[in-house]
Amino acid sequence: MAAAVRLVLLVLLLLGPGVWGQAEPPRDSLREELVITPLPSGDVAATFQFRTRWDSELQREGVSHYRLFPKALGQLISKYSLRELHLSLTQGFWRTRYWGTPFLQAPSGAELWAWFQDSVTDVDESWKELSNVLSGIFCASLNFIDSTNTVTPTASFKPLGLANGTDHSFLRYAVLPREVVCTENLTPWKKLLPCSSKAGLSVLLKADRLFHTSYHSQAVHIRPVCRNARCTSVSWELRQTLSVVFDAFITGQGKKDWSLFRMFSRTLTEPCPLASESRVYVDITSSGQDNETLEVYPPPLTTYQDVILGTRKTYAVYDLLDAAVVSTSRSLNVQLKWKRPPENGYIHYQPAQDRMQPHLLEMLIQLPANSITKVSIQFERALLKWTEYTPDPNHGFYVSPSVLSALVPSVVAAKPGDWEESPLFNSLFPVSDGSSYFVRLYTEPLLVSLPTPDFSMPYNVVCLTCTVVAVCYGSFYNLLTRTFQIEEPRKGGLVKRLANLIRRARGVPPL
Amino acid sequence: MGLLSDPVRRRALARLVLRLNAPLCVLSYVAGIAWFLALAFPPLTQRTYMSENAMGSTMVEEHFAGGDRARSLARDFAAHRRKSGALPVAWLERTMRSVGLEVYTQSFSRKLPFPDETHERYMVSGINVYGILRAPRAASTESLVLTVPCGPDSTNSQAVGLMLALAAHFRGQIYWAKDIIFLVTEHDLLGTEAWLEAYHDVNVTGMQSSPLQGRAGAIQAAVALELSSDVVTSLDVAVEGLNGQLPNLDLLNLFQTFCQKGGLLCTLQGKLQPQDWTSIDGPLQSVQTLLLMVLQQASGRPHGAHGLFLRYRVEALTLRGINSFRQYKYDLVAVGKALEGMFRKLNHLLERLHQSFFFYLLPALSRFVSIGLYMPAAGFLLLVLGLKALELWMQLHEAGVGPEEAGGTSGSSPPYPPTQGVGLASLVAPLLVSQAMGLALYVLPVLGQHVAAQHFPVAEAEAVVLTLLAIYAAGLALPHNTHRVVSTQAPDRGWMALKLVALIYLALQLACITLTNFSLGFLLAASMVPAAAVTKPSGPRPLYAALLVLTSPAASLLGSLFLWRELQEAPLSLAEGWQLFLAALAQGVLEHHTYGALLFPLLALGLYPCWLLFWNVLFWK
């Protein structure tokens, strides 16, 4: 191995230092993408994806030079021998019934799941350290992840990237439904971007607009991918995604029109100079069907058609690297106007241990068409130890959302294209063939109110009641069960007792 | 307790209790009644105050201005309703969707145990419509409910209009942290019950309903609205729920805050707040309000659609628009602003309402009596039963020894050992017979309605009520049958033992009732205790019998009805009273079956058999 490396070096040296900088393509690349989808309910969803790919094996080589890939995350991967890392921070809930299937849904609150390498000996310890480090990087309370809310799913959460074996003992999954997401989490997330929020699509990431939405979800996905088509070596991929849903009803006064400026209060002026690809996709599928009720301005130069989530979609594509797009108008402000208002299964159950681990119920079921499946879990409300109550016990206690992962048969067969070339929003989940697509849905977290003692004056009430009951019960029981009789007090004191002692010693009956 | 375990002092105390028993009982009873009446006067009533921090300090501004919209929506709703003859579901769905809500419907059906003549319904089926305003960036874990129950006639259409206008206004705001459910139920409370059961995925009353498609997490608070005119002179607030449950006092405080802020005229039990607490008029008026509340709470019926929410630990109250002949009137904007303010403050809640009182009495809207202050009133009444029971116990144990010489010779044993003397075995028969009577009273009327309707020319509802009364009256004939079954050597000891058991039984029942529903417990205690205390087989029997009959549970109900109408300044004639009494009996049975009200089984299975025991004592031979 060492000899081979030396040989490569030698060849490179022979090629000469002049060629060094230009000839070898940079080993990392950045693609950025924004997808704007008008939702069936009239709201507008915007999904940002920033993908940094690095052709280097982080774990084998002692990497110290970072260019586009954030150093904080790179070091994390090598230190904790991570194979995959998925972290999402979400505020709000994706309403599938009204908004359709999401590209990528996340549960409300914080969700973290990670696969560790086979070489890790103490997975739990690494997991604990990892969550603490991530807590610092993203300013989130991920340090509250401990054994009581961590599970090891056996059927779901397979690795999304390149994987040799799937031994589930190296997987950890945790959700914190109470986590509140705000600008303090967005800022560190933006700092991981190569262009930060200075240029490219990321200028649109203005916190006050992003948190003025119905749904806000930001995520970080790290996974190994194939470096080339034959998959001879491994590259690392970092995807930063951010999805927001703008409430068209409030902002648009009932109209469905939108523009980039109205949504983000910014327009796109220049691409990120570090990006190799920078595109805006606008879903214009309905324009062909609804008798041209929809008009996109400026008119797109190209369109893109593909089968997305089982249906055929058409997207207008704006390539920011294409000089024509930006130079004609100095800034790109995409607008859209509506001319007219428009059975055999697998069940894995791992019971909880009090204060040690949570319940885990996994079911693999085949759902019949047009049916409603109800999974109900019976539970008992119990009193906690009094130090275990949160400061706001009457708010209730959260039960993490349940997760539904499904491989849904596609209505229209998709043609298997080049994975590396397809848009980012279409390449998050690995697809085996075109006949089905993968979705993962989450339910709402559940708020359960447990029996709560009155914390305002626990001692008064508990102590007084117990005392009164004890005293009364004891005394009344005594009075009711005993009979009292008067006994004449014995005559004679010390002298008589002494005399009796002497008489006993003498063997004479006492007085 | 050392006092009682010392035999000498114990005997002295026993003698005192025996000798002063009658005056002590009278004193205790009078003290109980007087204490209760004193609850309406200032030292015992306190001003209400907001305990919940999240709702107290911050004031909100109300911007609702959709009065015209509310009126036109109400007109449309009423027109559609008249046209279709039922709830215009399609129109409601369309309107709710157009204001930007997620809309769902729920169909339900229920066959009542017997025809409800008051509301004229038997086989009920209807559709509830509800729209959910989803709070942005919230995961649907908590919600608030604004509900409008619609009855069979086209009342309450203004409430629907106002609710829809409020929904449109709320939808445009961005500050919501909890989802808001706007619920229109058909067949008023039946629809509410069906919706609540489906929402919490339980079935407690045998309602058939379709499952709900849309949910919004744990409901934190609910407001029911009843409005039948475009303008109101005052808003009446109702708090009494099913089985006398009350919402947290903070919810009422919240309503009162916005009444004051908006300058609205607000009433409780239809009575205005007394202004002048220094003269006698103010407290007298508050005594009336207090009595009305006690009667209302004791009835155990939900005093509005909110009453059913309380069972699921959802704090709720009903607002009723009253349009009387008063000069100054408020339009829908004023009512809407009060509601907007309440919802905005409830939206601030971080925890469920729990800081303030759950047990209270209200002599006025801004005054309350806390549980610590009203409990002694019931305590004094129950003390009478305790004293009487103590007297009987002592007499039974020292039978054969005269009370004056009981303290004297301690060595002389009584003729019968105490356990043998009480003769518990002889009590089994009367106890079983009276309990069986109670069971028959509970089961037979509904079970045998068809048989009764076939054999007698009456409708099912009448059959139920008449069977109820017949079984009730038949219970009075029982002692003549039981005394032959029971044979004891000492007849005097027999009735004493029976009365002792009956007294303890009654005291236990009343104490338990008082703890959960003070009003019911107090009313029953006030009426039943004197007769129970004085009843004995010797003495003026006809007088005792009359007293017992007058204070039996059914007679108490009749008396309560007269008192209630008297306090409402709508006195009843005897015939009207009797009709109302029959209707109340039917409603009581129906509400037990449809909503799970507990008054009927409580009276039939608990207090009526207990009362029969006293009747048994009276006619002991």
mmCIF file with all atom_site columns, N, CA, C and O in Angstrom, chain B residues 395-425:
data_model
loop_
_atom_site.group_PDB
_atom_site.id
_atom_site.type_symbol
_atom_site.label_atom_id
_atom_site.label_alt_id
_atom_site.label_comp_id
_atom_site.label_asym_id
_atom_site.label_entity_id
_atom_site.label_seq_id
_atom_site.pdbx_PDB_ins_code
_atom_site.Cartn_x
_atom_site.Cartn_y
_atom_site.Cartn_z
_atom_site.occupancy
_atom_site.B_iso_or_equiv
_atom_site.pdbx_formal_charge
_atom_site.auth_seq_id
_atom_site.auth_comp_id
_atom_site.auth_asym_id
_atom_site.auth_atom_id
_atom_site.pdbx_PDB_model_num
ATOM 1   N N  . GLN B 1 395 ? -76.481 3.474   73.640 1.00 0.00 ? 395 GLN B N  1
ATOM 2   C CA . GLN B 1 395 ? -77.691 2.879   74.211 1.00 0.00 ? 395 GLN B CA 1
ATOM 3   C C  . GLN B 1 395 ? -77.701 1.379   73.981 1.00 0.00 ? 395 GLN B C  1
ATOM 4   O O  . GLN B 1 395 ? -78.101 0.605   74.838 1.00 0.00 ? 395 GLN B O  1
ATOM 5   N N  . LEU B 1 396 ? -77.252 0.966   72.817 1.00 0.00 ? 396 LEU B N  1
ATOM 6   C CA . LEU B 1 396 ? -77.230 -0.462  72.516 1.00 0.00 ? 396 LEU B CA 1
ATOM 7   C C  . LEU B 1 396 ? -76.264 -1.195  73.423 1.00 0.00 ? 396 LEU B C  1
ATOM 8   O O  . LEU B 1 396 ? -76.530 -2.299  73.874 1.00 0.00 ? 396 LEU B O  1
ATOM 9   N N  . HIS B 1 397 ? -75.141 -0.580  73.699 1.00 0.00 ? 397 HIS B N  1
ATOM 10  C CA . HIS B 1 397 ? -74.130 -1.261  74.492 1.00 0.00 ? 397 HIS B CA 1
ATOM 11  C C  . HIS B 1 397 ? -74.431 -1.249  75.962 1.00 0.00 ? 397 HIS B C  1
ATOM 12  O O  . HIS B 1 397 ? -73.940 -2.079  76.699 1.00 0.00 ? 397 HIS B O  1
ATOM 13  N N  . GLU B 1 398 ? -75.213 -0.285  76.385 1.00 0.00 ? 398 GLU B N  1
ATOM 14  C CA . GLU B 1 398 ? -75.508 -0.213  77.801 1.00 0.00 ? 398 GLU B CA 1
ATOM 15  C C  . GLU B 1 398 ? -76.975 -0.471  78.039 1.00 0.00 ? 398 GLU B C  1
ATOM 16  O O  . GLU B 1 398 ? -77.566 0.031   78.989 1.00 0.00 ? 398 GLU B O  1
ATOM 17  N N  . ALA B 1 399 ? -77.575 -1.227  77.153 1.00 0.00 ? 399 ALA B N  1
ATOM 18  C CA . ALA B 1 399 ? -78.965 -1.604  77.352 1.00 0.00 ? 399 ALA B CA 1
ATOM 19  C C  . ALA B 1 399 ? -79.049 -2.447  78.619 1.00 0.00 ? 399 ALA B C  1
ATOM 20  O O  . ALA B 1 399 ? -78.169 -3.237  78.920 1.00 0.00 ? 399 ALA B O  1
ATOM 21  N N  . GLY B 1 400 ? -80.090 -2.284  79.363 1.00 0.00 ? 400 GLY B N  1
ATOM 22  C CA . GLY B 1 400 ? -80.198 -3.011  80.624 1.00 0.00 ? 400 GLY B CA 1
ATOM 23  C C  . GLY B 1 400 ? -79.671 -2.189  81.771 1.00 0.00 ? 400 GLY B C  1
ATOM 24  O O  . GLY B 1 400 ? -80.155 -2.295  82.877 1.00 0.00 ? 400 GLY B O  1
ATOM 25  N N  . VAL B 1 401 ? -78.713 -1.336  81.510 1.00 0.00 ? 401 VAL B N  1
ATOM 26  C CA . VAL B 1 401 ? -78.224 -0.428  82.540 1.00 0.00 ? 401 VAL B CA 1
ATOM 27  C C  . VAL B 1 401 ? -78.818 0.943   82.242 1.00 0.00 ? 401 VAL B C  1
ATOM 28  O O  . VAL B 1 401 ? -78.684 1.437   81.118 1.00 0.00 ? 401 VAL B O  1
ATOM 29  N N  . GLY B 1 402 ? -79.443 1.510   83.166 1.00 0.00 ? 402 GLY B N  1
ATOM 30  C CA . GLY B 1 402 ? -80.037 2.839   82.957 1.00 0.00 ? 402 GLY B CA 1
ATOM 31  C C  . GLY B 1 402 ? -78.960 3.865   82.743 1.00 0.00 ? 402 GLY B C  1
ATOM 32  O O  . GLY B 1 402 ? -77.853 3.708   83.266 1.00 0.00 ? 402 GLY B O  1
ATOM 33  N N  . PRO B 1 403 ? -79.242 4.908   82.003 1.00 0.00 ? 403 PRO B N  1
ATOM 34  C CA . PRO B 1 403 ? -78.211 5.899   81.719 1.00 0.00 ? 403 PRO B CA 1
ATOM 35  C C  . PRO B 1 403 ? -77.672 6.547   82.988 1.00 0.00 ? 403 PRO B C  1
ATOM 36  O O  . PRO B 1 403 ? -76.506 6.898   83.046 1.00 0.00 ? 403 PRO B O  1
ATOM 37  N N  . GLU B 1 404 ? -78.525 6.654   84.018 1.00 0.00 ? 404 GLU B N  1
ATOM 38  C CA . GLU B 1 404 ? -78.034 7.339   85.206 1.00 0.00 ? 404 GLU B CA 1
ATOM 39  C C  . GLU B 1 404 ? -77.081 6.456   86.002 1.00 0.00 ? 404 GLU B C  1
ATOM 40  O O  . GLU B 1 404 ? -76.201 6.931   86.680 1.00 0.00 ? 404 GLU B O  1
ATOM 41  N N  . GLU B 1 405 ? -77.274 5.111   85.939 1.00 0.00 ? 405 GLU B N  1
ATOM 42  C CA . GLU B 1 405 ? -76.404 4.258   86.729 1.00 0.00 ? 405 GLU B CA 1
ATOM 43  C C  . GLU B 1 405 ? -75.299 3.623   85.875 1.00 0.00 ? 405 GLU B C  1
ATOM 44  O O  . GLU B 1 405 ? -74.594 2.749   86.321 1.00 0.00 ? 405 GLU B O  1
ATOM 45  N N  . ALA B 1 406 ? -75.203 4.074   84.630 1.00 0.00 ? 406 ALA B N  1
ATOM 46  C CA . ALA B 1 406 ? -74.200 3.476   83.749 1.00 0.00 ? 406 ALA B CA 1
ATOM 47  C C  . ALA B 1 406 ? -72.794 3.720   84.275 1.00 0.00 ? 406 ALA B C  1
ATOM 48  O O  . ALA B 1 406 ? -71.904 2.891   84.096 1.00 0.00 ? 406 ALA B O  1
ATOM 49  N N  . GLY B 1 407 ? -72.610 4.861   84.895 1.00 0.00 ? 407 GLY B N  1
ATOM 50  C CA . GLY B 1 407 ? -71.266 5.172   85.376 1.00 0.00 ? 407 GLY B CA 1
ATOM 51  C C  . GLY B 1 407 ? -70.944 4.476   86.696 1.00 0.00 ? 407 GLY B C  1
ATOM 52  O O  . GLY B 1 407 ? -69.804 4.418   87.114 1.00 0.00 ? 407 GLY B O  1
ATOM 53  N N  . GLY B 1 408 ? -71.940 3.928   87.363 1.00 0.00 ? 408 GLY B N  1
ATOM 54  C CA . GLY B 1 408 ? -71.752 3.407   88.717 1.00 0.00 ? 408 GLY B CA 1
ATOM 55  C C  . GLY B 1 408 ? -70.995 2.096   88.758 1.00 0.00 ? 408 GLY B C  1
ATOM 56  O O  . GLY B 1 408 ? -69.778 2.052   88.621 1.00 0.00 ? 408 GLY B O  1
ATOM 57  N N  . THR B 1 409 ? -71.701 1.030   88.894 1.00 0.00 ? 409 THR B N  1
ATOM 58  C CA . THR B 1 409 ? -71.027 -0.254  89.081 1.00 0.00 ? 409 THR B CA 1
ATOM 59  C C  . THR B 1 409 ? -70.444 -0.723  87.758 1.00 0.00 ? 409 THR B C  1
ATOM 60  O O  . THR B 1 409 ? -71.153 -0.924  86.774 1.00 0.00 ? 409 THR B O  1
ATOM 61  N N  . SER B 1 410 ? -69.165 -0.890  87.778 1.00 0.00 ? 410 SER B N  1
ATOM 62  C CA . SER B 1 410 ? -68.511 -1.283  86.541 1.00 0.00 ? 410 SER B CA 1
ATOM 63  C C  . SER B 1 410 ? -68.475 -2.791  86.408 1.00 0.00 ? 410 SER B C  1
ATOM 64  O O  . SER B 1 410 ? -68.392 -3.330  85.319 1.00 0.00 ? 410 SER B O  1
ATOM 65  N N  . GLY B 1 411 ? -68.543 -3.479  87.516 1.00 0.00 ? 411 GLY B N  1
ATOM 66  C CA . GLY B 1 411 ? -68.398 -4.932  87.469 1.00 0.00 ? 411 GLY B CA 1
ATOM 67  C C  . GLY B 1 411 ? -69.604 -5.629  86.865 1.00 0.00 ? 411 GLY B C  1
ATOM 68  O O  . GLY B 1 411 ? -69.482 -6.686  86.269 1.00 0.00 ? 411 GLY B O  1
ATOM 69  N N  . SER B 1 412 ? -70.789 -5.017  87.017 1.00 0.00 ? 412 SER B N  1
ATOM 70  C CA . SER B 1 412 ? -71.993 -5.718  86.568 1.00 0.00 ? 412 SER B CA 1
ATOM 71  C C  . SER B 1 412 ? -72.021 -5.803  85.054 1.00 0.00 ? 412 SER B C  1
ATOM 72  O O  . SER B 1 412 ? -71.957 -4.802  84.362 1.00 0.00 ? 412 SER B O  1
ATOM 73  N N  . SER B 1 413 ? -72.125 -7.017  84.555 1.00 0.00 ? 413 SER B N  1
ATOM 74  C CA . SER B 1 413 ? -72.113 -7.176  83.103 1.00 0.00 ? 413 SER B CA 1
ATOM 75  C C  . SER B 1 413 ? -73.526 -6.972  82.566 1.00 0.00 ? 413 SER B C  1
ATOM 76  O O  . SER B 1 413 ? -74.506 -7.297  83.226 1.00 0.00 ? 413 SER B O  1
ATOM 77  N N  . PRO B 1 414 ? -73.665 -6.416  81.352 1.00 0.00 ? 414 PRO B N  1
ATOM 78  C CA . PRO B 1 414 ? -74.989 -6.238  80.758 1.00 0.00 ? 414 PRO B CA 1
ATOM 79  C C  . PRO B 1 414 ? -75.605 -7.592  80.454 1.00 0.00 ? 414 PRO B C  1
ATOM 80  O O  . PRO B 1 414 ? -74.895 -8.591  80.318 1.00 0.00 ? 414 PRO B O  1
ATOM 81  N N  . PRO B 1 415 ? -76.937 -7.622  80.366 1.00 0.00 ? 415 PRO B N  1
ATOM 82  C CA . PRO B 1 415 ? -77.604 -8.902  80.154 1.00 0.00 ? 415 PRO B CA 1
ATOM 83  C C  . PRO B 1 415 ? -77.171 -9.607  78.869 1.00 0.00 ? 415 PRO B C  1
ATOM 84  O O  . PRO B 1 415 ? -77.053 -10.821 78.848 1.00 0.00 ? 415 PRO B O  1
ATOM 85  N N  . TYR B 1 416 ? -76.992 -8.823  77.786 1.00 0.00 ? 416 TYR B N  1
ATOM 86  C CA . TYR B 1 416 ? -76.477 -9.457  76.565 1.00 0.00 ? 416 TYR B CA 1
ATOM 87  C C  . TYR B 1 416 ? -75.079 -8.928  76.313 1.00 0.00 ? 416 TYR B C  1
ATOM 88  O O  . TYR B 1 416 ? -74.823 -7.737  76.499 1.00 0.00 ? 416 TYR B O  1
ATOM 89  N N  . PRO B 1 417 ? -74.172 -9.786  75.874 1.00 0.00 ? 417 PRO B N  1
ATOM 90  C CA . PRO B 1 417 ? -72.891 -9.239  75.407 1.00 0.00 ? 417 PRO B CA 1
ATOM 91  C C  . PRO B 1 417 ? -73.154 -8.328  74.210 1.00 0.00 ? 417 PRO B C  1
ATOM 92  O O  . PRO B 1 417 ? -74.095 -8.595  73.445 1.00 0.00 ? 417 PRO B O  1
ATOM 93  N N  . PRO B 1 418 ? -72.361 -7.276  74.048 1.00 0.00 ? 418 PRO B N  1
ATOM 94  C CA . PRO B 1 418 ? -72.655 -6.259  73.022 1.00 0.00 ? 418 PRO B CA 1
ATOM 95  C C  . PRO B 1 418 ? -72.836 -6.842  71.625 1.00 0.00 ? 418 PRO B C  1
ATOM 96  O O  . PRO B 1 418 ? -73.788 -6.508  70.943 1.00 0.00 ? 418 PRO B O  1
ATOM 97  N N  . THR B 1 419 ? -71.961 -7.738  71.221 1.00 0.00 ? 419 THR B N  1
ATOM 98  C CA . THR B 1 419 ? -72.049 -8.215  69.853 1.00 0.00 ? 419 THR B CA 1
ATOM 99  C C  . THR B 1 419 ? -73.339 -8.975  69.625 1.00 0.00 ? 419 THR B C  1
ATOM 100 O O  . THR B 1 419 ? -73.990 -8.833  68.583 1.00 0.00 ? 419 THR B O  1
ATOM 101 N N  . GLN B 1 420 ? -73.713 -9.727  70.611 1.00 0.00 ? 420 GLN B N  1
ATOM 102 C CA . GLN B 1 420 ? -74.941 -10.491 70.456 1.00 0.00 ? 420 GLN B CA 1
ATOM 103 C C  . GLN B 1 420 ? -76.139 -9.562  70.488 1.00 0.00 ? 420 GLN B C  1
ATOM 104 O O  . GLN B 1 420 ? -77.116 -9.763  69.772 1.00 0.00 ? 420 GLN B O  1
ATOM 105 N N  . GLY B 1 421 ? -76.034 -8.528  71.303 1.00 0.00 ? 421 GLY B N  1
ATOM 106 C CA . GLY B 1 421 ? -77.171 -7.636  71.502 1.00 0.00 ? 421 GLY B CA 1
ATOM 107 C C  . GLY B 1 421 ? -77.538 -6.878  70.250 1.00 0.00 ? 421 GLY B C  1
ATOM 108 O O  . GLY B 1 421 ? -78.712 -6.613  69.995 1.00 0.00 ? 421 GLY B O  1
ATOM 109 N N  . VAL B 1 422 ? -76.550 -6.521  69.437 1.00 0.00 ? 422 VAL B N  1
ATOM 110 C CA . VAL B 1 422 ? -76.859 -5.737  68.259 1.00 0.00 ? 422 VAL B CA 1
ATOM 111 C C  . VAL B 1 422 ? -77.657 -6.565  67.258 1.00 0.00 ? 422 VAL B C  1
ATOM 112 O O  . VAL B 1 422 ? -78.524 -6.058  66.572 1.00 0.00 ? 422 VAL B O  1
ATOM 113 N N  . GLY B 1 423 ? -77.383 -7.838  67.198 1.00 0.00 ? 423 GLY B N  1
ATOM 114 C CA . GLY B 1 423 ? -78.153 -8.714  66.330 1.00 0.00 ? 423 GLY B CA 1
ATOM 115 C C  . GLY B 1 423 ? -78.047 -8.354  64.872 1.00 0.00 ? 423 GLY B C  1
ATOM 116 O O  . GLY B 1 423 ? -79.047 -8.020  64.229 1.00 0.00 ? 423 GLY B O  1
ATOM 117 N N  . LEU B 1 424 ? -76.847 -8.395  64.395 1.00 0.00 ? 424 LEU B N  1
ATOM 118 C CA . LEU B 1 424 ? -76.621 -7.957  63.018 1.00 0.00 ? 424 LEU B CA 1
ATOM 119 C C  . LEU B 1 424 ? -77.362 -8.828  62.013 1.00 0.00 ? 424 LEU B C  1
ATOM 120 O O  . LEU B 1 424 ? -77.758 -8.371  60.954 1.00 0.00 ? 424 LEU B O  1
ATOM 121 N N  . ALA B 1 425 ? -77.548 -10.089 62.371 1.00 0.00 ? 425 ALA B N  1
ATOM 122 C CA . ALA B 1 425 ? -78.179 -11.005 61.426 1.00 0.00 ? 425 ALA B CA 1
ATOM 123 C C  . ALA B 1 425 ? -79.588 -10.545 61.072 1.00 0.00 ? 425 ALA B C  1
ATOM 124 O O  . ALA B 1 425 ? -80.038 -10.691 59.932 1.00 0.00 ? 425 ALA B O  1
#
